[in-house]
mmCIF file of N, CA, C and O and ligand atoms in Angstrom:
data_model
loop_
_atom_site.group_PDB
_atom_site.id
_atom_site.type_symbol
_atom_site.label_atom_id
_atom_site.label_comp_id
_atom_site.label_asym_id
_atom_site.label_seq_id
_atom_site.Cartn_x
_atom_site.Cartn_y
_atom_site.Cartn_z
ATOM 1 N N UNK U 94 157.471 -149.072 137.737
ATOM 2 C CA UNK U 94 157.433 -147.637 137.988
ATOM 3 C C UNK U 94 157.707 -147.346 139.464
ATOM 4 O O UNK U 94 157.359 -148.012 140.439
ATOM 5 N N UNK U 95 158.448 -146.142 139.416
ATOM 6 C CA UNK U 95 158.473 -145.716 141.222
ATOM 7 C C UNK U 95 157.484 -144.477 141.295
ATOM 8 O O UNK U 95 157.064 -143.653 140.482
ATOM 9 N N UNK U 96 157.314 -144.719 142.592
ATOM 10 C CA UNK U 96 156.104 -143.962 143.156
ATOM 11 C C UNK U 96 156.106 -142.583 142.451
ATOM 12 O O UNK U 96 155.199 -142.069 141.796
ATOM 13 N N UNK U 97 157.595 -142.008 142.799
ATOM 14 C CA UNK U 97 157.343 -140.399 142.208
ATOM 15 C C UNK U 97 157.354 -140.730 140.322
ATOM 16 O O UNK U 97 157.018 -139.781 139.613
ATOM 17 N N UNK U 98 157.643 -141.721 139.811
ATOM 18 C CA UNK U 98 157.154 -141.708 138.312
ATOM 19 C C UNK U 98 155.212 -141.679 138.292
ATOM 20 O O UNK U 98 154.492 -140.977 137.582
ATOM 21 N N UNK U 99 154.894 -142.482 139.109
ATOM 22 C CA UNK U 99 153.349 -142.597 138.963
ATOM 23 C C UNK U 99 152.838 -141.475 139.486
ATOM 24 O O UNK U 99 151.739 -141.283 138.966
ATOM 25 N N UNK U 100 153.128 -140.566 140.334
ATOM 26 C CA UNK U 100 152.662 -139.259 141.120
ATOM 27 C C UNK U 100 152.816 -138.435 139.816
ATOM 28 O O UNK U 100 151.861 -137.702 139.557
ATOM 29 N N UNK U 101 153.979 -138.434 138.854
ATOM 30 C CA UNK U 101 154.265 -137.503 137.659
ATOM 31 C C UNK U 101 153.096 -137.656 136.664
ATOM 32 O O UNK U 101 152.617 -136.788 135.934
ATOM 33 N N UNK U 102 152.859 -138.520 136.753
ATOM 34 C CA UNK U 102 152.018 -139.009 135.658
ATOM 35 C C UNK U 102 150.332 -138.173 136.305
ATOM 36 O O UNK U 102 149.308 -138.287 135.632
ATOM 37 N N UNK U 103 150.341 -137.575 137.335
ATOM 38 C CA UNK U 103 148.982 -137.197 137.514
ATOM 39 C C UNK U 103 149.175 -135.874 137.286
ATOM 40 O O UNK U 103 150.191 -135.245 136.993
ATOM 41 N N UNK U 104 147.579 -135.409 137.538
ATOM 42 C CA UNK U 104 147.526 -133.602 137.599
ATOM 43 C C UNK U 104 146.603 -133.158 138.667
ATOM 44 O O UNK U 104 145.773 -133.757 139.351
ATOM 45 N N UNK U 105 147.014 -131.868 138.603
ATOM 46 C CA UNK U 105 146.344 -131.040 140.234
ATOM 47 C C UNK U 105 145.488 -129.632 139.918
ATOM 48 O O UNK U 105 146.037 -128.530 139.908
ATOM 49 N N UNK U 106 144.387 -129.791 139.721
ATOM 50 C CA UNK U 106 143.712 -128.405 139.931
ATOM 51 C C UNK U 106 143.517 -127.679 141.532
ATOM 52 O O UNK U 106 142.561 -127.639 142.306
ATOM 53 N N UNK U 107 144.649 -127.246 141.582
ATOM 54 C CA UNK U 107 144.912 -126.602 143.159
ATOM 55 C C UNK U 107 143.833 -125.436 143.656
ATOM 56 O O UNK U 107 143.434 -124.532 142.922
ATOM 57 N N UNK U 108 143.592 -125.553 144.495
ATOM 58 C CA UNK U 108 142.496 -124.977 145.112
ATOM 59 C C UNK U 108 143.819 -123.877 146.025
ATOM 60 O O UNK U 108 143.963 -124.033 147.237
ATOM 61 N N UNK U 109 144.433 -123.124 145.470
ATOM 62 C CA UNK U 109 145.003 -122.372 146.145
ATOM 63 C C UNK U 109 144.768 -121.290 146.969
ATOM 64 O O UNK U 109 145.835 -120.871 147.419
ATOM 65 N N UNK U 110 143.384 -120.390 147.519
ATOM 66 C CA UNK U 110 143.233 -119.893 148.198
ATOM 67 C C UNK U 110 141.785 -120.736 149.345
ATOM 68 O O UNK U 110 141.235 -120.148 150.277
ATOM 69 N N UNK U 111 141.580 -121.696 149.048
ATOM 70 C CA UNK U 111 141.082 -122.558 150.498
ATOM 71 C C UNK U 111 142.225 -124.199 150.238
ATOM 72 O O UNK U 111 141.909 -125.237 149.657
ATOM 73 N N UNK U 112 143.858 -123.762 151.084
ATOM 74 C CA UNK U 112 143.424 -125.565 151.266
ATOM 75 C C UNK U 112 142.594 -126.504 151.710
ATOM 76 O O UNK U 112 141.978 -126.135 152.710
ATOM 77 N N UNK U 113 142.373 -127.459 151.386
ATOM 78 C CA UNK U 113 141.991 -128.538 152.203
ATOM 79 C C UNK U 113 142.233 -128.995 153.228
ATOM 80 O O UNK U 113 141.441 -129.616 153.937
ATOM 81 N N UNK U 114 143.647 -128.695 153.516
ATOM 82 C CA UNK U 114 144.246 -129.492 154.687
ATOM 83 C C UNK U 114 144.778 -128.887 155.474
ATOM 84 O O UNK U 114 145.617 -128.264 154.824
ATOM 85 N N UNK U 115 144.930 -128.493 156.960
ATOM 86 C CA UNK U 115 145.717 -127.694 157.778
ATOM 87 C C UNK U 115 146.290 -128.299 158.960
ATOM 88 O O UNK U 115 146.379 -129.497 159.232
ATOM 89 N N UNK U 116 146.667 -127.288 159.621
ATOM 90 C CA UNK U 116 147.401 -127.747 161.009
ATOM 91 C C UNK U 116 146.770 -127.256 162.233
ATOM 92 O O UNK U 116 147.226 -126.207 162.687
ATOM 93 N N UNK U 117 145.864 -127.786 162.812
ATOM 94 C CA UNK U 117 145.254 -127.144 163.808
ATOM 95 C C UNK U 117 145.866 -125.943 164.848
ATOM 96 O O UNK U 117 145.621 -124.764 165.103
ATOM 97 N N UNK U 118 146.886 -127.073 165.316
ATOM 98 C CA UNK U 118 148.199 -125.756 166.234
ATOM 99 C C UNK U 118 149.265 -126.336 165.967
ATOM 100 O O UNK U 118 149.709 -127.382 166.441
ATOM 101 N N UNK U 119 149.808 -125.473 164.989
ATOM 102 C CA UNK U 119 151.320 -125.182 164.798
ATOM 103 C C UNK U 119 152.550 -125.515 166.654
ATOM 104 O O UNK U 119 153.730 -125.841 166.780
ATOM 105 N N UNK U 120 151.717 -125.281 167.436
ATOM 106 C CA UNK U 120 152.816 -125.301 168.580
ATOM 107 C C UNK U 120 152.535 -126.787 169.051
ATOM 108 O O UNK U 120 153.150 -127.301 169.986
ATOM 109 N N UNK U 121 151.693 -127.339 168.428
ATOM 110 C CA UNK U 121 151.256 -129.227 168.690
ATOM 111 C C UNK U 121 152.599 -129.847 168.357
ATOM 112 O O UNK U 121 153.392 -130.431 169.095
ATOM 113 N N UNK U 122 152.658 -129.568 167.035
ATOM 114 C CA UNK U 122 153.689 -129.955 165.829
ATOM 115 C C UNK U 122 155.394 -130.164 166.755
ATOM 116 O O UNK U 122 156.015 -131.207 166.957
ATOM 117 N N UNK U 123 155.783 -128.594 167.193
ATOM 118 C CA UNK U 123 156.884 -128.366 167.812
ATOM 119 C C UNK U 123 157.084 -129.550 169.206
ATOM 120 O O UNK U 123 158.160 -130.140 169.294
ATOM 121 N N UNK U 124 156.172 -129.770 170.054
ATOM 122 C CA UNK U 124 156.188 -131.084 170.700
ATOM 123 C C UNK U 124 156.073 -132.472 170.486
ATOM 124 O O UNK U 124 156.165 -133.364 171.329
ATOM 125 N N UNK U 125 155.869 -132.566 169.310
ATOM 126 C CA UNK U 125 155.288 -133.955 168.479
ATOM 127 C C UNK U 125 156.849 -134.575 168.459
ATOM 128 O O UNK U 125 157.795 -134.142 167.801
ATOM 129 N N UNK U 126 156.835 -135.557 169.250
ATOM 130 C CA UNK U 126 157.911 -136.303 169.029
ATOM 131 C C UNK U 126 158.771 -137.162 167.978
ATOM 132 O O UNK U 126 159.999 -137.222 167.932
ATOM 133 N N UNK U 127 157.804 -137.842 167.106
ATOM 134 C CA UNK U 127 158.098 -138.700 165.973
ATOM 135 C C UNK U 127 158.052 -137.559 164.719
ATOM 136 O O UNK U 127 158.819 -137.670 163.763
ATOM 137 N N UNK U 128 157.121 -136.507 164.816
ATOM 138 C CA UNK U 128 156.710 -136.037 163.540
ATOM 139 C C UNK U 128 156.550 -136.833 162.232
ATOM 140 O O UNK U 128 157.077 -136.511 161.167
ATOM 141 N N UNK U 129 155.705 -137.988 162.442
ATOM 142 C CA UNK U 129 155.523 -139.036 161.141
ATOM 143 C C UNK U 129 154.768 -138.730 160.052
ATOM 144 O O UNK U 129 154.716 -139.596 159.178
ATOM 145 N N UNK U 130 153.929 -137.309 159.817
ATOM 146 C CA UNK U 130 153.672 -136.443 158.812
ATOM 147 C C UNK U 130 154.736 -136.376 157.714
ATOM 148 O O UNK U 130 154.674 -136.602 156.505
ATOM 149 N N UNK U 131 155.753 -135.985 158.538
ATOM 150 C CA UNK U 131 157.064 -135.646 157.735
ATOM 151 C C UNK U 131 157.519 -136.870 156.878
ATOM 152 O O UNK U 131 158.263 -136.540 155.954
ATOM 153 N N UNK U 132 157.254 -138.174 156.965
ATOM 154 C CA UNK U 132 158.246 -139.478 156.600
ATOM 155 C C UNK U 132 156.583 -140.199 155.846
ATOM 156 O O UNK U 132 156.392 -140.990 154.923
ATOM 157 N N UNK U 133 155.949 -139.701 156.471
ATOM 158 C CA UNK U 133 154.313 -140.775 155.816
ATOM 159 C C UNK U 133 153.941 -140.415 154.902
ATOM 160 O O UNK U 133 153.818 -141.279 154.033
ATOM 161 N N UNK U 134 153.616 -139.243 154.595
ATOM 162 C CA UNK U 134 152.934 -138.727 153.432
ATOM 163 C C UNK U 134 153.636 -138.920 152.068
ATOM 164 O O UNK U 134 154.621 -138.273 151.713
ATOM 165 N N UNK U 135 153.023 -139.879 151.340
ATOM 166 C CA UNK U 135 153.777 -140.084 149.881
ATOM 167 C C UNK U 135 153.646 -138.905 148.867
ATOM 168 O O UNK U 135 153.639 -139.091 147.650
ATOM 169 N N UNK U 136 153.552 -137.775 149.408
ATOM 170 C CA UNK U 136 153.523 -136.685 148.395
ATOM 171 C C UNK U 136 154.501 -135.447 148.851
ATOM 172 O O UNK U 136 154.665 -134.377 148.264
ATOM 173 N N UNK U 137 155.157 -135.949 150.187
ATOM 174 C CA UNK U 137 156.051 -135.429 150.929
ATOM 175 C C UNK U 137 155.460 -133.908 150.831
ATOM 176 O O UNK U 137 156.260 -133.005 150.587
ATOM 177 N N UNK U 138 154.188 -133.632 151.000
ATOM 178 C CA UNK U 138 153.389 -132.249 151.642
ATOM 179 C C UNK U 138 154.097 -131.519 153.095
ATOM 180 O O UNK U 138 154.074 -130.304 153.291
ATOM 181 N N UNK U 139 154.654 -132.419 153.948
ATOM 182 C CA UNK U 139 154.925 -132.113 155.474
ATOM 183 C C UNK U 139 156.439 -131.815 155.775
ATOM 184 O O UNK U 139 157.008 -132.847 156.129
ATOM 185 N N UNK U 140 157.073 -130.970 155.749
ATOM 186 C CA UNK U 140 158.442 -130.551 155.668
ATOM 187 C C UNK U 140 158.841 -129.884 156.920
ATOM 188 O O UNK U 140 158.320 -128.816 157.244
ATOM 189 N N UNK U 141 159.741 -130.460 157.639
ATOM 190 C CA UNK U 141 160.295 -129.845 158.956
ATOM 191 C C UNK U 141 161.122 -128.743 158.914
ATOM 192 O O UNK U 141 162.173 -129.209 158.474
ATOM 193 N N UNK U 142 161.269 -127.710 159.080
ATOM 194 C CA UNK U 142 162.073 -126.233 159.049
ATOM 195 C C UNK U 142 162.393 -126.296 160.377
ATOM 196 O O UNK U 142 161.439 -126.310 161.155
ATOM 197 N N UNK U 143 163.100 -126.323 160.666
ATOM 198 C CA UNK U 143 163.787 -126.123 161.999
ATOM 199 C C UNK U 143 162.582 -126.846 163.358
ATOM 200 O O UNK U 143 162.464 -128.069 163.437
ATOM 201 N N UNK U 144 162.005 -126.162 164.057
ATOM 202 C CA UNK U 144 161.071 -127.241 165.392
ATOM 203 C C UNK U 144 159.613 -126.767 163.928
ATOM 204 O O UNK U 144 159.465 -125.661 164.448
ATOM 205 N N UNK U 145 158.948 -126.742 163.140
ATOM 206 C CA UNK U 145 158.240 -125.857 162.803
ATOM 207 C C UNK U 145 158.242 -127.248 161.698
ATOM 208 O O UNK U 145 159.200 -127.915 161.308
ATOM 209 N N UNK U 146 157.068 -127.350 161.446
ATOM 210 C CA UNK U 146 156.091 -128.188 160.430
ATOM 211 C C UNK U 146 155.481 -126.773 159.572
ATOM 212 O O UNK U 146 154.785 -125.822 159.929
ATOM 213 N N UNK U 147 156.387 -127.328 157.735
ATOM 214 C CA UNK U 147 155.792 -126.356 156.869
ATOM 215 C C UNK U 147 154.890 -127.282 156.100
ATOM 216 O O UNK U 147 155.307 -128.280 155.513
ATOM 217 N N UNK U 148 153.385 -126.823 156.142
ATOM 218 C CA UNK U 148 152.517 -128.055 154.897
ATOM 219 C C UNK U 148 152.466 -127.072 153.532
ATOM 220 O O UNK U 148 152.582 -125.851 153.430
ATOM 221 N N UNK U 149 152.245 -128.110 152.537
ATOM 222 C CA UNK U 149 151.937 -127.760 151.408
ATOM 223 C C UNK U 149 151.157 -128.822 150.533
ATOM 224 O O UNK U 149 151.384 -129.976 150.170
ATOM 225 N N UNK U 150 150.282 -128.038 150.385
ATOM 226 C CA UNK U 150 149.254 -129.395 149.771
ATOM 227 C C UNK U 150 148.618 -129.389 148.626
ATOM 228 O O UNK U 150 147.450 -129.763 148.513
ATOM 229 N N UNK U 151 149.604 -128.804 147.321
ATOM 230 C CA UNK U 151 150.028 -128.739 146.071
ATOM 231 C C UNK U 151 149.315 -130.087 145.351
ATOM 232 O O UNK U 151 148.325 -130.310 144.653
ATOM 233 N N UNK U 152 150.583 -130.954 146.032
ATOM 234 C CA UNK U 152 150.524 -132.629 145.675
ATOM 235 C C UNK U 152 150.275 -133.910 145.984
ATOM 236 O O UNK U 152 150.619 -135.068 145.745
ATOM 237 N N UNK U 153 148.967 -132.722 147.097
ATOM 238 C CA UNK U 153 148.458 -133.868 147.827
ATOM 239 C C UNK U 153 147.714 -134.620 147.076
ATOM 240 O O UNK U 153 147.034 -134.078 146.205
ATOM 241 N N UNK U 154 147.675 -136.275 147.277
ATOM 242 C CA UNK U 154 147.219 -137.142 146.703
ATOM 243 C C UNK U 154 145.919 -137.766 147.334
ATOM 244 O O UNK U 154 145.222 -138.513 146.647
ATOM 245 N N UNK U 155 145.621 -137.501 148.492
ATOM 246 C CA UNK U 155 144.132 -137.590 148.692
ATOM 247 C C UNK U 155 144.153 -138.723 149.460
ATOM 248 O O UNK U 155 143.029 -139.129 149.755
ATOM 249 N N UNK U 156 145.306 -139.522 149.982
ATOM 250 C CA UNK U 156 144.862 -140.115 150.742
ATOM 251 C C UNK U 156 144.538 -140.443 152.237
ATOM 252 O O UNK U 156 144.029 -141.533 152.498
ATOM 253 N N UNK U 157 144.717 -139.857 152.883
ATOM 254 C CA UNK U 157 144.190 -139.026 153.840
ATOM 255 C C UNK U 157 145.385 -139.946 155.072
ATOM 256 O O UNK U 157 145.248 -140.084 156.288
ATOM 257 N N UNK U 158 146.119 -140.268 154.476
ATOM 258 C CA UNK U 158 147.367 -140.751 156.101
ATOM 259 C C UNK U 158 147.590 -139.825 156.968
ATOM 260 O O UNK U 158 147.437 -140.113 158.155
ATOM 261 N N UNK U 159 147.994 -138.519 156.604
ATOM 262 C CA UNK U 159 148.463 -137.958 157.448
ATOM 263 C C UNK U 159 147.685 -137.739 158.817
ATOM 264 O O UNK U 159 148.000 -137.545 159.991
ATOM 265 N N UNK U 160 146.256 -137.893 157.924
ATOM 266 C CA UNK U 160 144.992 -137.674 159.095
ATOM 267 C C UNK U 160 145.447 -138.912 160.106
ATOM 268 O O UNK U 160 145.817 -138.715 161.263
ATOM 269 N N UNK U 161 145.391 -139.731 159.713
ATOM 270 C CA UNK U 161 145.548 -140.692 160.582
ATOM 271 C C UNK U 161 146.818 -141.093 161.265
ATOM 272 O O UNK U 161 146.602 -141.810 162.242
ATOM 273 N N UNK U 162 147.944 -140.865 161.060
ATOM 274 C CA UNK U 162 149.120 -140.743 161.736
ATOM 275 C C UNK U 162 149.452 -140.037 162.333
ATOM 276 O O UNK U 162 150.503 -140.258 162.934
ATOM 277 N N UNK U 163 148.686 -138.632 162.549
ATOM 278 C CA UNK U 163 148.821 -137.511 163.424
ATOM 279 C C UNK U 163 148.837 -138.736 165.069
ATOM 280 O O UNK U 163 147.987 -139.586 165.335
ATOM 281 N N UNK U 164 149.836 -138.458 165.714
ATOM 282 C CA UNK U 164 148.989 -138.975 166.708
ATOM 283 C C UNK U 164 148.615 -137.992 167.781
ATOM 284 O O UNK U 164 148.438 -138.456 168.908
ATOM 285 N N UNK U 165 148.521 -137.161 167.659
ATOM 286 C CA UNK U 165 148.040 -135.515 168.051
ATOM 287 C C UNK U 165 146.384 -134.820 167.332
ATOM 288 O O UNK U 165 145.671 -133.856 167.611
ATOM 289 N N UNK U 166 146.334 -135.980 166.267
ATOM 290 C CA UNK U 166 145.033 -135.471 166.000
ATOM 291 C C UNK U 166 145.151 -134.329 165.458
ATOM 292 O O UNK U 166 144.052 -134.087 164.959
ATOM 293 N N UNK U 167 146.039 -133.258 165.215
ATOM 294 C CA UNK U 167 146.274 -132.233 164.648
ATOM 295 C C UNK U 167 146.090 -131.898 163.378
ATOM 296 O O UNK U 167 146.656 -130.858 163.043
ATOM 297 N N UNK U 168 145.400 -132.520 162.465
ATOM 298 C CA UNK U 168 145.311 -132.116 161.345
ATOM 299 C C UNK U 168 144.014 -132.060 161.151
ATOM 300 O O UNK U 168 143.307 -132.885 161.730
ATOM 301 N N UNK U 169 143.453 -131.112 160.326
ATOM 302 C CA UNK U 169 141.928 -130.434 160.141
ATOM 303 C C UNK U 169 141.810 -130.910 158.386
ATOM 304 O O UNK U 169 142.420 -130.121 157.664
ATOM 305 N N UNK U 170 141.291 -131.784 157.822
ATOM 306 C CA UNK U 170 141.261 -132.626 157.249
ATOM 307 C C UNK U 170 140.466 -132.491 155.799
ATOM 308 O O UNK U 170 141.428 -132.001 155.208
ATOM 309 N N UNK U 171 139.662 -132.541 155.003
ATOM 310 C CA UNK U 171 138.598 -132.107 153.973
ATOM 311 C C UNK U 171 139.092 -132.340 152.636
ATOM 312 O O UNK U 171 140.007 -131.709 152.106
ATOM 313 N N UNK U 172 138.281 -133.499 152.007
ATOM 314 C CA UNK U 172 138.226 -132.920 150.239
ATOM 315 C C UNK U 172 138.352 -131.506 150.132
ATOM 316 O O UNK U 172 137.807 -130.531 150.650
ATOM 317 N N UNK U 173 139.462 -131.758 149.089
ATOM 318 C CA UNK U 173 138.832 -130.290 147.831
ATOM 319 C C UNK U 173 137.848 -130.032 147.598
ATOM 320 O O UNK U 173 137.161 -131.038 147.419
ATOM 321 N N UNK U 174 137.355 -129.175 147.492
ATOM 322 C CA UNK U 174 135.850 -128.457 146.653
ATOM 323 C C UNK U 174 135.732 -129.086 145.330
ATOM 324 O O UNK U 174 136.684 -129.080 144.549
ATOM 325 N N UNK U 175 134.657 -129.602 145.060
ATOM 326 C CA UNK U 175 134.477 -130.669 143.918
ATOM 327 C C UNK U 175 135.214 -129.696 142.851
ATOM 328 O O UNK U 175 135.434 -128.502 143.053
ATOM 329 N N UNK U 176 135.544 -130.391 141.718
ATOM 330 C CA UNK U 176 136.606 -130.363 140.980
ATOM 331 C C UNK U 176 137.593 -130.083 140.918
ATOM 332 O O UNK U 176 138.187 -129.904 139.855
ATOM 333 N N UNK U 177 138.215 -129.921 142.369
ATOM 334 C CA UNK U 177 139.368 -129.449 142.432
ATOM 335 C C UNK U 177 140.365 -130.726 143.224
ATOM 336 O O UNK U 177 139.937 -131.850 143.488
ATOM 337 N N UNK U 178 141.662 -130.268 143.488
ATOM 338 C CA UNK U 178 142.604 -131.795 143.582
ATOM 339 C C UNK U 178 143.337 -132.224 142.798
ATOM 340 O O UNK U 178 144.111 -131.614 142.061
ATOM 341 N N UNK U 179 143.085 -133.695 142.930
ATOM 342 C CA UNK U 179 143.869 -134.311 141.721
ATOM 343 C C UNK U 179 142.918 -135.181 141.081
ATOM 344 O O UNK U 179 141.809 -135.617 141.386
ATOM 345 N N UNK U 180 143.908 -135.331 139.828
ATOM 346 C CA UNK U 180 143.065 -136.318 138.977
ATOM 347 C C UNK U 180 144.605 -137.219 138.880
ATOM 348 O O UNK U 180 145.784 -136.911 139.050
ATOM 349 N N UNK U 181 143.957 -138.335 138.556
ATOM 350 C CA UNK U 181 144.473 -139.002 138.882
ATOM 351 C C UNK U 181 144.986 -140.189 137.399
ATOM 352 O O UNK U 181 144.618 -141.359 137.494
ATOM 353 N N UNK U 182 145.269 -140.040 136.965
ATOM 354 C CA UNK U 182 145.908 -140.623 135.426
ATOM 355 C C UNK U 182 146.649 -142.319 135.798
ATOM 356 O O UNK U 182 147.743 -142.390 136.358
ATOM 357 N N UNK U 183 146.139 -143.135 135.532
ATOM 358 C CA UNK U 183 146.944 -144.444 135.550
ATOM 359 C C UNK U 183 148.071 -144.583 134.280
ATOM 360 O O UNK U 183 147.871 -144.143 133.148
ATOM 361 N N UNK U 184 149.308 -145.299 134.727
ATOM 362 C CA UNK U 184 149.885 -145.773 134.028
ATOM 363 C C UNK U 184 150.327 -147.009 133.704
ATOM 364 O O UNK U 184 151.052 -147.167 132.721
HETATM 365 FE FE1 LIG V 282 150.110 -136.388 152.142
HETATM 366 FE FE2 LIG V 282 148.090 -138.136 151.871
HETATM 367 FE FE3 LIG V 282 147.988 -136.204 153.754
HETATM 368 FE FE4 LIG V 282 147.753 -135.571 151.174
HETATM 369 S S1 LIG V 282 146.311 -136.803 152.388
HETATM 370 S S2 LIG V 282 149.015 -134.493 152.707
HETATM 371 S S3 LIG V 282 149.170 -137.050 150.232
HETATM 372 S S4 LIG V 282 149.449 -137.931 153.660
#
Protein backbone atom coordinates (compact mmCIF):
# COMPACT_ATOMS: atom_id res chain seq x y z
CA UNK A 1 0.00 0.00 0.00
CA UNK A 2 1.10 3.71 -0.51
CA UNK A 3 0.79 6.08 2.08
CA UNK A 4 -2.12 8.09 0.47
CA UNK A 5 -3.95 4.44 -0.02
CA UNK A 6 -3.57 3.90 3.89
CA UNK A 7 -4.52 7.72 4.78
CA UNK A 8 -7.85 6.73 2.43
CA UNK A 9 -8.60 4.05 4.33
CA UNK A 10 -9.12 6.35 7.56
CA UNK A 11 -11.83 8.85 8.78
CA UNK A 12 -11.99 12.39 10.30
CA UNK A 13 -14.51 13.82 12.66
CA UNK A 14 -13.31 17.46 12.00
CA UNK A 15 -13.52 19.75 14.65
CA UNK A 16 -14.16 22.56 12.24
CA UNK A 17 -14.78 25.59 14.22
CA UNK A 18 -11.72 25.08 16.93
CA UNK A 19 -8.67 23.68 14.97
CA UNK A 20 -6.20 22.06 16.73
CA UNK A 21 -3.41 23.31 15.06
CA UNK A 22 -2.25 26.88 14.11
CA UNK A 23 0.34 29.23 13.10
CA UNK A 24 1.48 31.40 15.70
CA UNK A 25 2.73 34.35 13.21
CA UNK A 26 1.89 34.06 9.84
CA UNK A 27 4.87 36.73 9.11
CA UNK A 28 7.40 33.85 10.90
CA UNK A 29 6.36 31.58 8.01
CA UNK A 30 7.21 34.39 5.17
CA UNK A 31 10.98 34.38 6.57
CA UNK A 32 11.27 30.70 7.19
CA UNK A 33 13.76 29.65 4.87
CA UNK A 34 13.34 25.83 4.24
CA UNK A 35 9.55 25.93 4.97
CA UNK A 36 9.76 22.01 5.85
CA UNK A 37 6.00 22.08 7.05
CA UNK A 38 5.31 22.22 3.47
CA UNK A 39 7.40 18.80 2.32
CA UNK A 40 7.05 16.96 6.10
CA UNK A 41 3.72 16.65 6.87
CA UNK A 42 2.35 13.30 5.43
CA UNK A 43 -1.10 14.68 5.19
CA UNK A 44 0.24 17.57 3.13
CA UNK A 45 -1.95 20.09 5.68
CA UNK A 46 0.89 22.98 4.92
CA UNK A 47 0.57 24.56 1.42
CA UNK A 48 2.70 27.52 0.20
CA UNK A 49 0.57 30.33 -1.74
CA UNK A 50 2.85 32.61 -2.85
CA UNK A 51 5.50 33.91 0.53
CA UNK A 52 2.22 32.84 2.72
CA UNK A 53 1.81 29.33 4.50
CA UNK A 54 -1.99 28.15 3.99
CA UNK A 55 -2.77 25.26 6.92
CA UNK A 56 -5.50 23.00 6.79
CA UNK A 57 -5.99 20.45 9.20
CA UNK A 58 -8.88 18.42 7.68
CA UNK A 59 -6.35 15.41 7.36
CA UNK A 60 -4.37 15.83 9.87
CA UNK A 61 -3.09 12.59 11.06
CA UNK A 62 -1.96 13.36 14.50
CA UNK A 63 1.36 13.04 14.33
CA UNK A 64 2.63 15.90 15.53
CA UNK A 65 5.98 16.53 12.96
CA UNK A 66 5.17 19.56 11.98
CA UNK A 67 5.49 20.58 15.68
CA UNK A 68 8.72 19.51 15.60
CA UNK A 69 10.20 20.60 12.33
CA UNK A 70 9.07 24.05 12.76
CA UNK A 71 12.40 25.30 13.32
CA UNK A 72 10.76 28.61 14.30
CA UNK A 73 8.76 26.94 16.85
CA UNK A 74 5.79 28.44 15.17
CA UNK A 75 3.24 26.15 15.47
CA UNK A 76 0.62 26.20 18.45
CA UNK A 77 0.02 22.57 18.67
CA UNK A 78 -3.10 20.42 20.61
CA UNK A 79 -5.20 17.22 20.30
CA UNK A 80 -8.59 17.49 19.08
CA UNK A 81 -11.22 17.71 21.66
CA UNK A 82 -11.83 14.10 22.61
CA UNK A 83 -13.70 12.48 19.94
CA UNK A 84 -12.83 14.40 17.46
CA UNK A 85 -9.82 13.82 14.65
CA UNK A 86 -9.13 10.85 13.21
CA UNK A 87 -9.78 7.44 13.58
CA UNK A 88 -7.73 5.59 12.34
CA UNK A 89 -8.74 2.17 10.37
CA UNK A 90 -5.81 -0.38 9.61
CA UNK A 91 -5.41 -2.11 6.51
FE1 LIG B 1 0.68 17.16 9.24
FE2 LIG B 1 1.35 15.54 11.27
FE3 LIG B 1 1.29 18.21 11.62
FE4 LIG B 1 -0.98 16.86 11.31
S1 LIG B 1 0.46 16.68 13.03
S2 LIG B 1 -0.44 18.81 10.31
S3 LIG B 1 -0.35 15.28 9.83
S4 LIG B 1 2.69 17.05 10.28
Amino acid sequence: FTIEERLNANAWDVDIHRPHIKIKDPDMCRKCEKKPCTYMCPAKCYVQQGDIIVLSTEACVECGTCRVVCPHGNIEWNYPRSGMGIWYRFT
